[in-house]
Every structure is written in C-alpha cells, then in structure tokens.
XYZ file of C-alpha atoms in Angstrom:
540
model
C -0.026 -0.015 0.061
C 1.639 3.340 -1.023
C 2.595 5.787 1.822
C 0.360 8.456 0.291
C -2.643 6.161 0.468
C -1.864 5.280 4.039
C -1.844 8.948 4.921
C -5.143 9.379 3.186
C -6.774 6.716 5.463
C -7.638 8.822 8.537
C -8.197 7.711 12.064
C -10.660 4.827 12.049
C -13.541 4.468 14.371
C -15.076 1.425 16.049
C -15.582 -1.035 13.215
C -12.265 -0.465 11.553
C -10.331 -0.107 14.794
C -11.759 -3.167 16.483
C -12.156 -5.237 13.277
C -8.722 -4.451 12.152
C -7.043 -4.892 15.509
C -8.855 -8.218 15.767
C -8.445 -9.456 12.171
C -5.164 -11.030 12.904
C -3.923 -14.310 12.215
C -3.064 -17.742 11.897
C -2.092 -19.819 15.064
C 0.505 -17.533 16.573
C 3.849 -19.120 17.390
C 4.085 -16.958 20.483
C 1.473 -16.790 23.216
C 0.162 -13.347 24.234
C 1.620 -11.676 27.290
C -0.017 -12.114 30.644
C -2.430 -9.694 32.251
C 0.046 -6.838 32.850
C -1.090 -3.737 34.591
C -0.940 -0.538 32.536
C 1.559 2.040 33.781
C 0.401 5.522 34.704
C 2.142 6.886 31.615
C 0.111 4.513 29.430
C -3.141 5.508 31.169
C -2.207 9.213 30.795
C -1.653 8.612 27.090
C -5.395 8.276 26.581
C -5.945 11.884 27.739
C -6.113 14.818 25.296
C -4.490 14.513 21.943
C -3.012 11.105 22.985
C -6.274 9.473 22.078
C -5.853 10.558 18.402
C -2.295 9.452 18.325
C -3.229 6.048 19.780
C -5.826 5.615 17.021
C -3.350 6.527 14.292
C -0.887 3.987 15.539
C -3.522 1.273 15.723
C -4.911 2.105 12.247
C -1.693 1.251 10.429
C -1.938 -2.338 11.566
C -5.704 -2.871 11.501
C -6.124 -1.415 7.933
C -3.537 -3.975 6.679
C -5.382 -6.799 8.284
C -8.821 -5.527 7.122
C -7.572 -5.315 3.581
C -6.362 -8.918 3.698
C -9.901 -9.943 4.776
C -11.324 -7.973 1.828
C -9.007 -9.787 -0.547
C -10.090 -13.249 0.887
C -13.800 -12.565 0.618
C -13.622 -11.043 -2.911
C -14.565 -7.559 -1.752
C -11.451 -6.115 -3.409
C -12.442 -7.704 -6.661
C -16.079 -6.528 -6.390
C -14.889 -3.022 -5.828
C -12.729 -3.035 -8.990
C -9.314 -3.838 -7.756
C -6.641 -2.662 -5.283
C -6.741 1.063 -5.913
C -10.517 1.272 -5.619
C -10.698 -1.026 -2.644
C -8.098 1.131 -0.826
C -9.982 4.285 -1.749
C -13.262 2.847 -0.501
C -11.598 1.757 2.765
C -10.300 5.322 3.139
C -13.717 6.759 2.526
C -15.388 4.492 5.044
C -12.755 5.432 7.551
C -13.482 9.139 7.010
C -17.202 8.538 7.326
C -16.826 6.806 10.634
C -14.658 9.666 11.815
C -17.415 12.184 10.817
C -19.988 10.127 12.546
C -17.968 9.955 15.693
C -17.652 13.767 15.754
C -21.381 14.038 15.322
C -22.002 11.541 18.189
C -19.909 13.773 20.484
C -22.592 16.445 20.037
C -25.579 14.129 20.145
C -24.789 11.967 23.177
C -24.560 14.824 25.714
C -28.129 15.789 24.863
C -29.191 12.427 26.322
C -27.417 13.135 29.572
C -29.263 14.745 32.624
C -28.378 18.288 33.594
C -26.645 16.914 36.697
C -23.887 15.490 34.479
C -21.449 18.225 33.474
C -19.964 16.504 30.446
C -16.403 16.483 31.737
C -14.184 14.459 29.477
C -16.243 14.712 26.352
C -13.867 17.302 24.893
C -10.757 15.182 24.993
C -10.807 14.037 21.398
C -12.544 10.664 21.224
C -12.999 10.917 17.496
C -9.924 8.972 16.349
C -10.112 6.163 18.825
C -13.404 4.941 17.451
C -16.789 3.988 18.774
C -15.304 1.302 21.016
C -13.170 3.808 22.936
C -15.797 6.515 22.606
C -18.350 4.243 24.144
C -15.915 3.444 26.878
C -15.296 7.100 27.608
C -19.050 7.902 27.786
C -19.668 4.867 29.943
C -16.911 5.800 32.389
C -17.912 9.409 32.547
C -21.527 8.720 33.127
C -20.630 6.124 35.775
C -18.823 8.632 37.925
C -20.519 11.899 37.010
C -24.019 11.296 38.251
C -25.433 11.972 41.684
C -27.178 9.118 43.670
C -30.553 10.748 42.924
C -29.856 10.888 39.179
C -28.872 7.240 39.192
C -32.103 6.364 40.990
C -34.128 8.412 38.562
C -32.402 6.974 35.493
C -32.840 3.445 36.743
C -36.573 4.038 36.949
C -36.984 5.878 33.700
C -35.062 3.294 31.579
C -32.330 3.626 28.952
C -31.241 6.847 27.356
C -31.298 6.610 23.606
C -31.099 8.503 20.398
C -31.082 7.692 16.653
C -29.464 9.416 13.785
C -29.150 8.798 10.064
C -26.161 6.433 10.449
C -26.951 4.583 13.637
C -28.038 4.757 17.263
C -26.855 4.872 20.851
C -28.368 3.465 23.994
C -27.093 4.027 27.525
C -28.507 2.099 30.484
C -27.618 3.212 33.999
C -28.307 1.227 37.147
C -27.044 1.417 40.675
C -24.397 -1.223 39.939
C -23.344 -0.653 36.315
C -23.446 1.480 33.157
C -24.048 -0.137 29.771
C -23.449 1.534 26.420
C -24.658 0.196 23.078
C -23.506 1.917 19.856
C -24.723 0.864 16.374
C -23.283 2.383 13.250
C -23.557 1.928 9.457
C -21.749 3.870 6.748
C -21.742 3.582 2.949
C -18.841 4.991 0.899
C -17.605 4.283 -2.582
C -19.493 1.001 -2.806
C -18.273 -0.303 0.522
C -20.589 -0.688 3.513
C -19.276 -0.834 7.047
C -21.357 -1.947 10.027
C -20.482 -2.109 13.656
C -22.246 -2.997 16.897
C -20.288 -2.076 20.013
C -21.293 -3.003 23.533
C -19.442 -1.702 26.678
C -20.284 -2.745 30.208
C -18.668 -1.160 33.226
C -19.313 -2.306 36.845
C -19.799 0.765 38.955
C -19.899 -1.021 42.271
C -17.878 -4.213 43.250
C -19.417 -7.455 44.493
C -18.863 -8.915 47.907
C -15.305 -10.029 46.846
C -14.472 -6.586 45.591
C -14.427 -7.631 41.973
C -15.183 -5.135 39.221
C -15.739 -6.177 35.581
C -15.415 -4.408 32.265
C -16.560 -6.043 29.049
C -16.097 -4.698 25.468
C -17.794 -6.516 22.638
C -17.730 -5.554 18.951
C -19.260 -7.154 15.872
C -18.154 -5.629 12.589
C -19.007 -6.345 8.988
C -17.580 -5.003 5.789
C -19.528 -5.741 2.557
C -19.602 -4.963 -1.083
C -20.899 -6.666 -4.266
C -22.729 -9.348 -2.317
C -19.551 -10.281 -0.449
C -19.050 -9.709 3.302
C -16.716 -10.470 6.129
C -17.492 -10.287 9.841
C -15.196 -10.019 12.851
C -16.289 -10.418 16.450
C -14.082 -9.362 19.324
C -14.982 -9.948 22.914
C -12.865 -8.769 25.866
C -13.479 -9.141 29.579
C -11.257 -7.513 32.286
C -11.618 -8.185 35.996
C -9.975 -6.235 38.807
C -10.410 -6.331 42.534
C -10.600 -3.682 45.278
C -8.690 -4.293 48.468
C -10.015 -3.468 51.982
C -8.982 0.120 51.538
C -11.041 0.505 48.385
C -8.017 0.645 46.171
C -7.460 -1.374 42.995
C -5.091 -4.203 43.768
C -2.480 -5.600 41.375
C -4.497 -8.795 40.657
C -6.259 -8.886 37.317
C -7.895 -11.530 35.095
C -8.754 -11.368 31.379
C -10.603 -13.103 28.598
C -9.954 -12.325 24.907
C -11.938 -13.927 22.072
C -11.722 -13.348 18.379
C -13.941 -14.880 15.628
C -13.802 -14.112 11.889
C -16.211 -15.431 9.261
C -17.160 -14.881 5.628
C -17.503 -16.541 2.266
C -14.485 -16.763 0.024
C -14.362 -15.517 -3.485
C -15.313 -19.033 -4.716
C -18.077 -19.427 -2.188
C -16.075 -21.525 0.223
C -16.725 -20.951 3.961
C -14.089 -18.873 5.831
C -13.808 -18.986 9.623
C -11.202 -18.420 12.214
C -11.452 -18.321 16.036
C -8.993 -17.946 18.864
C -9.303 -17.191 22.540
C -7.135 -16.649 25.517
C -7.753 -16.396 29.242
C -5.515 -15.053 31.942
C -6.242 -16.193 35.461
C -5.909 -14.003 38.494
C -2.519 -15.514 39.265
C -1.238 -14.598 35.738
C -1.447 -18.002 34.106
C -2.232 -17.806 30.360
C -4.265 -20.446 28.553
C -5.739 -20.734 25.067
C -4.997 -20.473 21.458
C -6.617 -21.077 18.053
C -9.797 -23.037 18.542
C -10.912 -23.446 14.913
C -10.153 -22.292 11.399
C -11.452 -23.124 7.928
C -10.545 -21.844 4.500
C -8.392 -18.907 5.411
C -5.316 -18.507 3.254
C -4.658 -14.810 3.816
C -1.963 -15.276 6.571
C 1.419 -16.075 5.112
C 4.564 -17.156 6.958
C 6.161 -13.783 6.477
C 3.233 -12.147 8.151
C 3.410 -14.182 11.336
C 5.342 -11.578 13.296
C 3.038 -8.878 12.184
C 0.037 -11.001 13.178
C 1.446 -11.492 16.664
C 2.173 -7.818 17.052
C -1.258 -6.982 15.837
C -3.019 -9.283 18.306
C -0.868 -8.166 21.236
C -1.449 -4.584 20.321
C -5.261 -5.152 20.278
C -5.029 -6.752 23.671
C -2.965 -3.953 25.128
C -5.316 -1.298 23.816
C -8.421 -3.045 25.229
C -6.628 -3.586 28.584
C -5.648 -0.003 28.706
C -9.237 1.143 27.918
C -10.699 -1.176 30.535
C -8.328 -0.006 33.277
C -8.848 3.609 32.275
C -12.572 3.124 32.620
C -12.185 1.460 36.066
C -10.028 4.342 37.135
C -12.487 6.925 35.869
C -10.507 8.586 33.071
C -10.481 12.167 34.428
C -13.024 11.896 37.270
C -12.993 9.659 40.352
C -14.287 6.169 39.558
C -17.848 5.392 40.759
C -16.796 3.257 43.687
C -14.837 6.282 45.027
C -17.756 8.761 44.862
C -19.995 7.263 47.528
C -22.343 5.765 44.982
C -21.767 2.218 46.236
C -21.771 2.606 50.014
C -24.625 3.942 52.232
C -22.683 5.114 55.277
C -25.329 5.120 58.050
C -24.372 7.490 60.917
C -26.086 8.439 64.080
C -25.427 10.034 67.503
C -26.520 9.106 70.996
C -28.017 11.276 72.348
C -29.793 12.046 69.045
C -30.098 15.793 69.608
C -27.199 17.650 67.992
C -28.673 21.111 67.355
C -28.954 23.548 70.104
C -27.358 21.087 72.543
C -25.823 21.953 75.845
C -22.071 22.674 75.783
C -19.743 19.771 76.474
C -22.406 17.184 75.781
C -20.894 13.692 75.479
C -21.948 11.673 72.496
C -21.364 8.093 71.144
C -21.222 8.207 67.354
C -22.060 5.199 65.228
C -20.946 4.635 61.653
C -22.303 1.506 59.807
C -21.350 1.184 56.176
C -23.734 -0.842 53.987
C -23.315 -1.829 50.320
C -26.071 -0.308 48.280
C -26.195 -3.312 45.880
C -27.354 -5.777 48.574
C -27.601 -3.820 51.835
C -24.959 -6.177 53.276
C -22.348 -4.835 55.856
C -19.516 -3.508 53.781
C -16.757 -4.255 56.355
C -13.429 -2.404 55.996
C -12.697 0.604 58.127
C -14.150 4.001 59.100
C -12.152 7.201 59.739
C -13.768 10.133 61.613
C -12.422 13.657 61.220
C -13.380 16.584 63.552
C -13.877 20.059 62.161
C -14.263 22.394 65.146
C -14.549 21.766 68.928
C -14.192 19.832 71.176
C -12.764 16.242 71.341
C -13.076 13.071 69.178
C -11.661 9.638 69.840
C -10.274 7.647 68.195
C -8.863 9.620 65.287
C -7.425 6.598 63.542
C -9.114 3.996 61.383
C -11.662 1.888 63.198
C -12.981 -1.471 61.949
C -16.646 -1.256 60.697
C -19.165 -1.194 62.194
C -17.463 1.762 63.948
C -18.011 3.613 67.129
C -16.460 6.946 68.253
C -16.613 9.189 71.378
C -17.277 12.859 70.898
C -17.761 15.932 73.188
C -19.367 18.897 71.537
C -18.145 22.558 71.982
C -17.549 23.692 75.508
C -19.043 27.152 74.881
C -22.399 28.424 73.849
C -23.157 29.582 70.305
C -20.477 27.250 68.732
C -20.629 24.593 65.965
C -18.731 21.651 64.823
C -18.870 18.748 62.488
C -17.592 15.160 62.214
C -16.898 13.822 58.713
C -16.839 10.000 58.232
C -15.209 8.020 55.495
C -15.701 4.339 55.112
C -13.331 2.312 52.861
C -13.667 -1.384 51.982
C -13.570 -3.743 49.086
C -17.232 -2.677 48.364
C -16.114 0.965 47.768
C -16.081 4.267 49.607
C -18.844 5.864 51.649
C -19.026 9.346 53.161
C -21.278 11.040 55.678
C -21.275 13.854 58.160
C -22.883 14.756 61.501
C -23.200 18.445 62.482
C -23.332 19.727 66.012
C -23.939 23.116 67.613
C -24.502 24.782 70.925
C -26.486 27.643 69.497
C -29.608 28.880 71.210
C -31.509 26.459 69.113
C -34.428 28.207 67.545
C -37.297 25.955 66.448
C -40.495 26.642 64.638
C -43.258 24.874 66.484
C -46.421 24.087 64.556
C -49.492 22.114 65.731
C -52.103 21.928 68.447
C -55.487 20.253 68.897
C -59.034 21.198 67.739
C -59.373 25.025 67.886
C -55.910 25.411 69.452
C -53.459 26.176 66.735
C -49.867 27.424 67.229
C -47.214 28.461 64.655
C -44.311 30.170 66.352
C -40.532 30.272 66.639
C -39.026 29.737 70.161
C -35.542 30.589 71.227
C -34.612 27.641 73.315
C -36.295 24.440 74.431
C -34.127 23.994 77.478
C -35.387 27.218 79.078
C -38.972 28.216 79.863
C -40.911 29.325 76.808
C -44.474 30.242 75.915
C -46.622 28.942 73.126
C -49.250 31.530 72.087
C -52.232 30.623 70.011
C -54.095 32.985 67.736
C -57.189 32.600 69.925
C -55.467 34.052 73.007
C -54.589 30.810 74.825
C -51.036 30.491 76.170
C -49.139 27.305 77.071
C -46.302 28.050 79.493
C -43.644 25.390 79.062
C -40.818 24.593 81.489
C -38.461 21.654 81.272
C -35.325 20.387 79.618
C -34.040 18.274 76.661
C -36.585 15.532 77.199
C -39.579 17.627 78.208
C -41.225 18.917 81.418
C -44.436 20.439 82.617
C -46.729 23.143 81.370
C -49.627 25.351 82.474
C -52.360 27.146 80.554
C -53.679 30.655 80.830
C -55.522 33.260 78.669
C -58.899 34.374 77.570
C -60.788 32.991 74.516
C -64.482 33.007 73.476
C -65.315 35.213 76.404
C -64.068 32.876 79.083
C -60.832 32.414 81.000
C -58.709 29.306 80.513
C -56.477 27.361 82.870
C -55.115 23.821 83.310
C -51.797 22.131 82.616
C -49.943 18.828 82.456
C -46.726 17.238 81.173
C -45.005 17.338 77.797
C -42.205 15.244 76.071
C -39.670 16.179 73.472
C -38.277 13.876 70.877
C -35.563 15.650 68.894
C -33.255 14.646 66.065
C -30.835 16.601 64.018
C -33.661 17.558 61.608
C -36.255 18.534 64.157
C -38.644 16.431 66.170
C -42.005 16.439 67.986
C -43.521 17.856 71.160
C -46.424 15.963 72.729
C -48.393 17.337 75.655
C -50.971 15.581 77.900
C -53.101 17.194 80.581
C -56.337 19.030 81.182
C -57.909 22.280 79.891
C -60.196 24.172 82.293
C -62.631 26.981 81.443
C -64.236 29.378 83.926
C -67.633 30.524 82.652
C -70.746 32.120 84.189
C -72.267 28.692 83.997
C -69.545 27.051 85.966
C -66.127 25.420 85.704
C -65.594 22.724 83.065
C -62.501 20.530 82.409
C -61.541 18.076 79.741
C -58.422 16.005 78.896
C -56.202 17.267 75.996
C -53.281 15.925 73.971
C -51.966 18.618 71.661
C -49.109 17.570 69.373
C -46.566 19.780 67.636
C -43.861 19.357 64.986
C -40.542 21.090 65.536
C -38.238 22.292 62.741
C -34.814 23.974 63.306
C -34.713 27.517 61.911
C -32.318 30.370 61.646
C -34.901 33.045 62.334
C -34.677 35.298 65.309
C -35.782 33.779 68.620
C -39.215 34.883 69.763
C -40.517 35.676 66.247
C -44.147 34.775 65.901
C-alpha cells in the first residue's frame, strides 16, 4: 500500500479499529503476554491528543489486516481492484470519523443536567466507537449523583437515533452499559458495527469489578461480506482500603467469518484467558478456509493481536479508574454510610455534651455490611476519639463545643472492598431556635421559640397560652388566657423527641374554662412538629 494512500486513510472508528485490531492471524507461534497492569504513563496517554495518536498507531496495523480480509472474501475484486478498494476503505474510515464527531454532540443531549460533560472534549474521534463508548460509559458512571442514578434506573435507557446509527445508555445502581450501532456507505463499501461496553460501577462482595467490550463488525460490497467479532473481559479487585489491587484476570476472544471468492466458507477463532494468578491459557480453537496469513506475516500477526489486547486492557483500566473523574466506587455511589449519634439531639445542645457516634457502612447493591474501616475527622470543637481507622461497624466518642453559640462537624469516610462511603454529623450549641407548629382542635400554634431548654411560651391565635418549663426531654406546662369570652387554665406534662432535623413535642393534661355557667375541664393531647430555623428567637 503506498505511503500516500496510508496517509489518506484517517483515524478509524469502532468497526475499523476493532475489526482491524482483531483481524489477525493464523495460530501464533508465540502466546500473548499475561495480564500486565498498565503504567500511569500509558493511562495518561489516553488523555487529550493522545487518544488521536493511539488511534493513528492502531490504524496502520488494522487497515492492513482488514484489507487482507477484503482480499479473501472477494470484496477487493467486487470494488474493481486494489486502488478502488483502498480508496473505499479510506472513505469508510473518514465517514466513521465524521459520525464519531457528530455523536460527540448528540450523546450529551441524552445526559441529565446533573452531568457536566467533563471528559467529552478530550478528542474521542480517532479512537473509534469502542473507545468513545468506553469514555461515555466511564464518565456517566462517575458523573451522576445518587438521585440521578435512581431516577435513570426508573426511567429506563437513554437513547437516540441518527441517520447512520443509534446509541443506547442504561444506568443502574451497579453498572453502566453503552450500546452503539453504526452503518456507513462509501464508494460501494458498507461498514457496520455493533459495540457494547459494560462497566461495573460497584464491586461485588469479593471486591470484583468487571469491564466487558464486545464488537461485531461487518464490511460488505458486491454481495460479499466479512465479519469479525471481538470480545474482551477484564476483572480487577478492590482491596479493603477501596484501592485497585495488582490482581487482574482477562478473557480475549476473536472470531472471523465470511465466504471466500469461490463461495467456500471462511472461519477463524482464537481465545485466551489469563487467570488472577497470571497463568495464560488458550490459542486457536478453529479455522477453515483462510489462506490470507502467510509465513512472512506471522510476526506482524502476533504484534497486531498483542497490540489489540494492550489497547483493550488500557481502555478497561482507564474506565475502572475513571479517566479524568473519580471512579464510581470512590464517589460514595456504592456505600450507604449510616451514621447516628446518641443522644440524638445535635442542634442547640448543651455545651460539652458527651456523644457516642455510630458509623455503619452498607453496600447499596445488597444492603450487606461493607466491612473495612471508618475514619472520623473533627472540624471544630471539642474532642473526638479515636482519630485513627476503626473497623466497621465503627464507634467513636465525641464531646461537643464547651462554649455556647459554637458549631462543629464530624466527617466520616468508610473504605472497603465494596467501595467508599461518606457522611457527616453536624453539632452546635447555638440557642436552638425551632419553629413549632401544631395543636389540637381550635388550639393552633405556629411560632418560633428561642430555646427548648429554658422556659418558653406557646401563644395561640385565639389568645390561649401554654407556659412550658423543662429540659431536653420535656417537662411540665400550665395554661392561661382568655378566649371565646371565658378564662382558661389547666396544665400537664409534655415530652420532646428531637433529632438533628427537628422532632416532635407531645403534651398531655387538662384544659379548664371558667364561665358564668360554671367550671368545666377536659383532657387534652396537643401535638406539635418542631423544625430547626435560623430566624430570630421569639418571632411569631
């Protein structure tokens, strides 16, 4: 193939990239390398313009292999010879590139407003739909809030169609799946590709995360066609500190098929697995009718296959590591860190109150205890113990600020092979204004009080006043006032049940009226809802 023609053939998208990288060879004399871990430099190479460069390097090999397949199936002859076949291949390549550029604009329209699109501008065009799908899958997996994930899981897949193909993205709590379908027709040559990318967002109970990349590609012309299927699976494991360990396992499968120029059946299949301990097994499983691989091409075939494997491994690990954002298991998506304090009241509490804090991480996928460790960090006064990692389920001792009108917070981080979880508990010794709303029958109260630990009055619109006196848990009350032309009295007890987000006040006692007809009493049980507010104390 002339150098000028090679330069004409631009960066090739999914079908050409994956087909070409896969369309390699006869039984290789040398087995592929084991499941090596990509270096940081290799992962960084997928950022920015490095994506385009990677595609260009891959294209030189895959276009050669794809052209060999066109020769074997008779496509070259159907297109009118070598020059026209190469020109058609170049045109299809350019068409896939244009389609990938268009998809960069279309796919973000599918994505909820909560996703900011980070990473979509890094130049996915040249790498092709396989890498493009991986990039979108990874970014969506880590860029959505828990609420967005819940909403998307209920609403079903995101999808769009355009003149050359379609895209479909399915997001669940545990994974993101991307399906891309593409067809282009240029200079008498038709290219079709189906790419499927799966990314585990949350690990299983063993900490395992899985990425799969599947591509089925077909090139056809003049009633002739050749198809290549590539399947790749990558497994990695998180350790107890929610970090990716060095262990990895892989499965790589290649299948080629078509009909030869004389109508004979063409098929070729090979597969390799790499176990977690690095042992490689596999090889060619079947072949029939292929005569396109010559002895002098063996070395190139091996390089092509190993290059395909390295690229897919690199893509898979980049997806697991989140490309440019934190991976999903680092964001809190996978762990529900349940925290609470005893006593429960944290707002408007007395200075130097002693608390026991509880932090229980649970995996969102199955609600099972996540294990691992929890670290608590104090922001503010007064004391927290311990300040080191504690095995989950975790318990900490805390004393809130020693002075009035102070605030503090405790931030928790849980790390385990199930992922990372985060939560906070806020404390303050402010005067503790609450809006109190409620009552019973014609008694209705809507008012802000300054402090529940000091005496306060609840004044109804009808003129009846409840005089409250007690502490954190409640106390006693009396009633006074004039309403409906009579004086009121009575009293009883009340209880307070407070949490960090408010609580309830329940009173039980008697209400007495003094009328010209006599004195009448009845039992009452008014109930009120309490909500913390920042309004001035005493406001009605």
